[in-house]
PDB file of C-alpha atoms in Angstrom:
ATOM      1  CA  MET A   1       0.809  10.540   7.850  1.00  0.00           C
ATOM      2  CA  TYR A   2       0.028   7.680   5.474  1.00  0.00           C
ATOM      3  CA  PHE A   3      -0.695   7.886   1.749  1.00  0.00           C
ATOM      4  CA  GLY A   4      -3.303   5.374   0.631  1.00  0.00           C
ATOM      5  CA  TYR A   5      -3.818   4.642  -3.056  1.00  0.00           C
ATOM      6  CA  GLY A   6      -6.062   2.143  -4.807  1.00  0.00           C
ATOM      7  CA  ALA A   7      -8.361   0.464  -2.270  1.00  0.00           C
ATOM      8  CA  ASN A   8      -6.460   2.132   0.592  1.00  0.00           C
ATOM      9  CA  SER A   9      -7.645   5.524  -0.625  1.00  0.00           C
ATOM     10  CA  GLN A  10     -11.198   4.506   0.263  1.00  0.00           C
ATOM     11  CA  ARG A  11     -12.618   5.189   3.741  1.00  0.00           C
ATOM     12  CA  GLU A  12     -14.474   1.866   3.963  1.00  0.00           C
ATOM     13  CA  MET A  13     -11.306  -0.116   3.249  1.00  0.00           C
ATOM     14  CA  MET A  14      -9.169   1.818   5.722  1.00  0.00           C
ATOM     15  CA  GLU A  15     -11.857   1.546   8.422  1.00  0.00           C
ATOM     16  CA  THR A  16     -11.956  -2.211   7.843  1.00  0.00           C
ATOM     17  CA  ILE A  17      -8.166  -2.564   8.083  1.00  0.00           C
ATOM     18  CA  THR A  18      -7.714  -0.318  11.137  1.00  0.00           C
ATOM     19  CA  GLY A  19     -11.016  -0.804  12.934  1.00  0.00           C
ATOM     20  CA  ASN A  20     -11.236   2.989  13.316  1.00  0.00           C
ATOM     21  CA  LYS A  21     -14.542   4.493  12.131  1.00  0.00           C
ATOM     22  CA  ASN A  22     -13.270   8.036  12.813  1.00  0.00           C
ATOM     23  CA  LEU A  23     -10.245   8.193  10.521  1.00  0.00           C
ATOM     24  CA  VAL A  24      -9.209  11.615   9.266  1.00  0.00           C
ATOM     25  CA  GLY A  25      -8.148  11.776   5.634  1.00  0.00           C
ATOM     26  CA  LYS A  26      -8.042  14.200   2.743  1.00  0.00           C
ATOM     27  CA  PRO A  27      -7.504  13.793  -1.004  1.00  0.00           C
ATOM     28  CA  GLY A  28      -3.990  14.260  -2.297  1.00  0.00           C
ATOM     29  CA  VAL A  29      -1.431  13.217  -4.871  1.00  0.00           C
ATOM     30  CA  LEU A  30       1.847  11.447  -4.212  1.00  0.00           C
ATOM     31  CA  LYS A  31       4.584  13.185  -6.167  1.00  0.00           C
ATOM     32  CA  GLY A  32       7.316  11.324  -8.080  1.00  0.00           C
ATOM     33  CA  PHE A  33       5.606   7.920  -8.196  1.00  0.00           C
ATOM     34  CA  LYS A  34       3.687   6.034 -10.865  1.00  0.00           C
ATOM     35  CA  LEU A  35       0.752   3.676 -10.483  1.00  0.00           C
ATOM     36  CA  CYS A  36       1.121   0.179 -11.913  1.00  0.00           C
ATOM     37  CA  VAL A  37      -0.954  -3.003 -11.986  1.00  0.00           C
ATOM     38  CA  GLN A  38       0.506  -6.228 -10.630  1.00  0.00           C
ATOM     39  CA  ARG A  39      -0.891  -9.647 -11.591  1.00  0.00           C
ATOM     40  CA  MET A  40      -0.831 -12.738  -9.377  1.00  0.00           C
ATOM     41  CA  ASP A  41       1.939 -14.281 -11.515  1.00  0.00           C
ATOM     42  CA  GLN A  42       4.119 -11.241 -10.671  1.00  0.00           C
ATOM     43  CA  VAL A  43       3.729 -11.542  -6.874  1.00  0.00           C
ATOM     44  CA  PRO A  44       6.909 -12.848  -5.182  1.00  0.00           C
ATOM     45  CA  ASP A  45       6.793 -16.603  -4.618  1.00  0.00           C
ATOM     46  CA  SER A  46       9.799 -16.909  -2.313  1.00  0.00           C
ATOM     47  CA  VAL A  47      10.080 -16.626   1.451  1.00  0.00           C
ATOM     48  CA  PHE A  48      11.410 -13.180   2.323  1.00  0.00           C
ATOM     49  CA  PRO A  49      14.389 -13.023   4.740  1.00  0.00           C
ATOM     50  CA  GLY A  50      13.038 -12.069   8.164  1.00  0.00           C
ATOM     51  CA  SER A  51       9.490 -13.088   7.236  1.00  0.00           C
ATOM     52  CA  PRO A  52       7.260 -13.702  10.279  1.00  0.00           C
ATOM     53  CA  ALA A  53       6.454 -17.178   8.872  1.00  0.00           C
ATOM     54  CA  PRO A  54       8.033 -19.422   6.231  1.00  0.00           C
ATOM     55  CA  ILE A  55       5.490 -18.627   3.516  1.00  0.00           C
ATOM     56  CA  SER A  56       5.643 -16.530   0.357  1.00  0.00           C
ATOM     57  CA  PRO A  57       3.354 -13.556  -0.351  1.00  0.00           C
ATOM     58  CA  LYS A  58       1.995 -15.383  -3.409  1.00  0.00           C
ATOM     59  CA  LYS A  59       1.009 -18.426  -1.353  1.00  0.00           C
ATOM     60  CA  ILE A  60      -0.788 -16.208   1.191  1.00  0.00           C
ATOM     61  CA  LEU A  61      -2.704 -14.365  -1.552  1.00  0.00           C
ATOM     62  CA  LYS A  62      -3.637 -17.570  -3.395  1.00  0.00           C
ATOM     63  CA  GLU A  63      -5.461 -18.758  -0.271  1.00  0.00           C
ATOM     64  CA  SER A  64      -8.076 -16.009  -0.779  1.00  0.00           C
ATOM     65  CA  TRP A  65      -7.775 -14.704  -4.342  1.00  0.00           C
ATOM     66  CA  PRO A  66      -8.128 -16.310  -7.805  1.00  0.00           C
ATOM     67  CA  ASP A  67      -5.287 -16.670 -10.305  1.00  0.00           C
ATOM     68  CA  ASN A  68      -6.601 -13.645 -12.254  1.00  0.00           C
ATOM     69  CA  PHE A  69      -6.088 -11.387  -9.177  1.00  0.00           C
ATOM     70  CA  GLU A  70      -4.692  -7.928  -9.979  1.00  0.00           C
ATOM     71  CA  THR A  71      -3.744  -5.102  -7.666  1.00  0.00           C
ATOM     72  CA  TYR A  72      -2.448  -1.562  -7.828  1.00  0.00           C
ATOM     73  CA  MET A  73       1.141  -0.973  -6.856  1.00  0.00           C
ATOM     74  CA  ILE A  74       3.315   2.125  -6.972  1.00  0.00           C
ATOM     75  CA  LYS A  75       6.952   2.506  -7.840  1.00  0.00           C
ATOM     76  CA  PRO A  76       9.247   5.502  -8.021  1.00  0.00           C
ATOM     77  CA  GLY A  77       8.773   7.493 -11.192  1.00  0.00           C
ATOM     78  CA  GLY A  78       9.881  10.722 -12.736  1.00  0.00           C
ATOM     79  CA  GLU A  79       9.577  14.295 -11.570  1.00  0.00           C
ATOM     80  CA  THR A  80       6.184  14.786 -13.231  1.00  0.00           C
ATOM     81  CA  ASP A  81       4.654  11.436 -12.201  1.00  0.00           C
ATOM     82  CA  GLU A  82       2.002  11.407  -9.498  1.00  0.00           C
ATOM     83  CA  VAL A  83      -0.551   9.054  -7.983  1.00  0.00           C
ATOM     84  CA  ALA A  84      -3.972  10.113  -6.708  1.00  0.00           C
ATOM     85  CA  GLY A  85      -5.087   8.914  -3.289  1.00  0.00           C
ATOM     86  CA  THR A  86      -5.832   9.942   0.278  1.00  0.00           C
ATOM     87  CA  VAL A  87      -3.551  11.299   3.012  1.00  0.00           C
ATOM     88  CA  TRP A  88      -4.629   9.566   6.242  1.00  0.00           C
ATOM     89  CA  GLU A  89      -3.747  10.454   9.821  1.00  0.00           C
ATOM     90  CA  LEU A  90      -2.888   7.080  11.370  1.00  0.00           C
ATOM     91  CA  SER A  91      -1.647   6.084  14.797  1.00  0.00           C
ATOM     92  CA  PRO A  92       1.487   3.885  14.880  1.00  0.00           C
ATOM     93  CA  LEU A  93      -0.730   0.847  15.564  1.00  0.00           C
ATOM     94  CA  GLU A  94      -3.022   1.688  12.631  1.00  0.00           C
ATOM     95  CA  ARG A  95       0.002   2.073  10.354  1.00  0.00           C
ATOM     96  CA  GLU A  96       1.243  -1.337  11.494  1.00  0.00           C
ATOM     97  CA  LEU A  97      -2.165  -2.869  10.718  1.00  0.00           C
ATOM     98  CA  VAL A  98      -1.934  -1.487   7.166  1.00  0.00           C
ATOM     99  CA  ARG A  99       1.597  -2.871   6.834  1.00  0.00           C
ATOM    100  CA  ASP A 100       0.301  -6.276   7.958  1.00  0.00           C
ATOM    101  CA  TRP A 101      -2.561  -6.122   5.437  1.00  0.00           C
ATOM    102  CA  GLU A 102      -0.083  -5.293   2.662  1.00  0.00           C
ATOM    103  CA  LEU A 103       2.254  -8.158   3.692  1.00  0.00           C
ATOM    104  CA  VAL A 104       5.233  -5.821   3.990  1.00  0.00           C
ATOM    105  CA  ASP A 105       7.114  -8.095   6.417  1.00  0.00           C
ATOM    106  CA  PHE A 106       6.402 -11.070   4.136  1.00  0.00           C
ATOM    107  CA  GLY A 107       8.172  -9.279   1.266  1.00  0.00           C
ATOM    108  CA  TRP A 108       5.278  -8.371  -1.017  1.00  0.00           C
ATOM    109  CA  TYR A 109       5.527  -4.592  -0.685  1.00  0.00           C
ATOM    110  CA  LYS A 110       8.235  -2.442   0.857  1.00  0.00           C
ATOM    111  CA  ASP A 111       7.921   0.644   3.025  1.00  0.00           C
ATOM    112  CA  MET A 112       8.343   3.909   1.136  1.00  0.00           C
ATOM    113  CA  LYS A 113       8.409   7.582   1.989  1.00  0.00           C
ATOM    114  CA  GLY A 114       7.298  10.427  -0.193  1.00  0.00           C
ATOM    115  CA  LYS A 115       5.657  13.814  -0.408  1.00  0.00           C
ATOM    116  CA  ALA A 116       1.960  14.255  -1.023  1.00  0.00           C
ATOM    117  CA  GLU A 117       0.199  17.439  -2.026  1.00  0.00           C
ATOM    118  CA  THR A 118      -3.343  18.052  -0.791  1.00  0.00           C
ATOM    119  CA  LEU A 119      -6.002  19.944  -2.732  1.00  0.00           C
ATOM    120  CA  ASP A 120      -5.217  23.113  -0.764  1.00  0.00           C
ATOM    121  CA  GLY A 121      -1.552  22.959  -1.841  1.00  0.00           C
ATOM    122  CA  GLN A 122      -0.130  21.647   1.449  1.00  0.00           C
ATOM    123  CA  ILE A 123       2.952  19.405   1.007  1.00  0.00           C
ATOM    124  CA  ILE A 124       3.024  16.566   3.549  1.00  0.00           C
ATOM    125  CA  ASP A 125       5.716  13.957   4.278  1.00  0.00           C
ATOM    126  CA  VAL A 126       3.997  10.568   4.075  1.00  0.00           C
ATOM    127  CA  GLN A 127       4.647   6.888   4.516  1.00  0.00           C
ATOM    128  CA  THR A 128       3.250   4.307   2.104  1.00  0.00           C
ATOM    129  CA  GLU A 129       4.242   0.992   0.572  1.00  0.00           C
ATOM    130  CA  GLY A 130       4.970  -0.136  -2.952  1.00  0.00           C
ATOM    131  CA  PHE A 131       7.019  -2.183  -5.400  1.00  0.00           C
ATOM    132  CA  ARG A 132       9.889  -4.174  -3.941  1.00  0.00           C
ATOM    133  CA  GLU A 133      12.791  -4.496  -6.398  1.00  0.00           C
ATOM    134  CA  GLY A 134      13.712  -8.034  -7.353  1.00  0.00           C
TER     135      GLY A 134
END
C-alpha cells in the first residue's frame, strides 16, 4: 500500500507514472506527518552515495523544470499532524516506478513508512517518500 500526496494523490498522475489505467485507490490521511513546500534552491545538489548515476537530483530536475520550481514534500511531524492524499494499491513494480519518478535512489526523497486512515476509519500501513535529512 502506497500513500500518494500532492500530485501523486491524483489518478491521472499515478496512471502516467505506473502505466496502469486500473489503479485502485481511496482517499486517506497520513498520520504524524506534515506537508511542506520545497523550492528548487532547496533540492540536494550533491551526488548521493549509491546513486545509479553520478548526477545530483537538482541537476536532473533543472533539465525539465524552471528555477522557480516548487514541490510538495512531507516530513515527520507531531502526533496531531496529518497529510491528505490517496492510499493506492500498487504492485512492487509500480512502487518502484514511483520511487524512480521521485528520484529516491538519487537522494532527493527517502523511503518512509507510516499509517494512513481512510474515510471509513480503516488504519493501513503504507509506504511513501519524503524529506531526506541533510
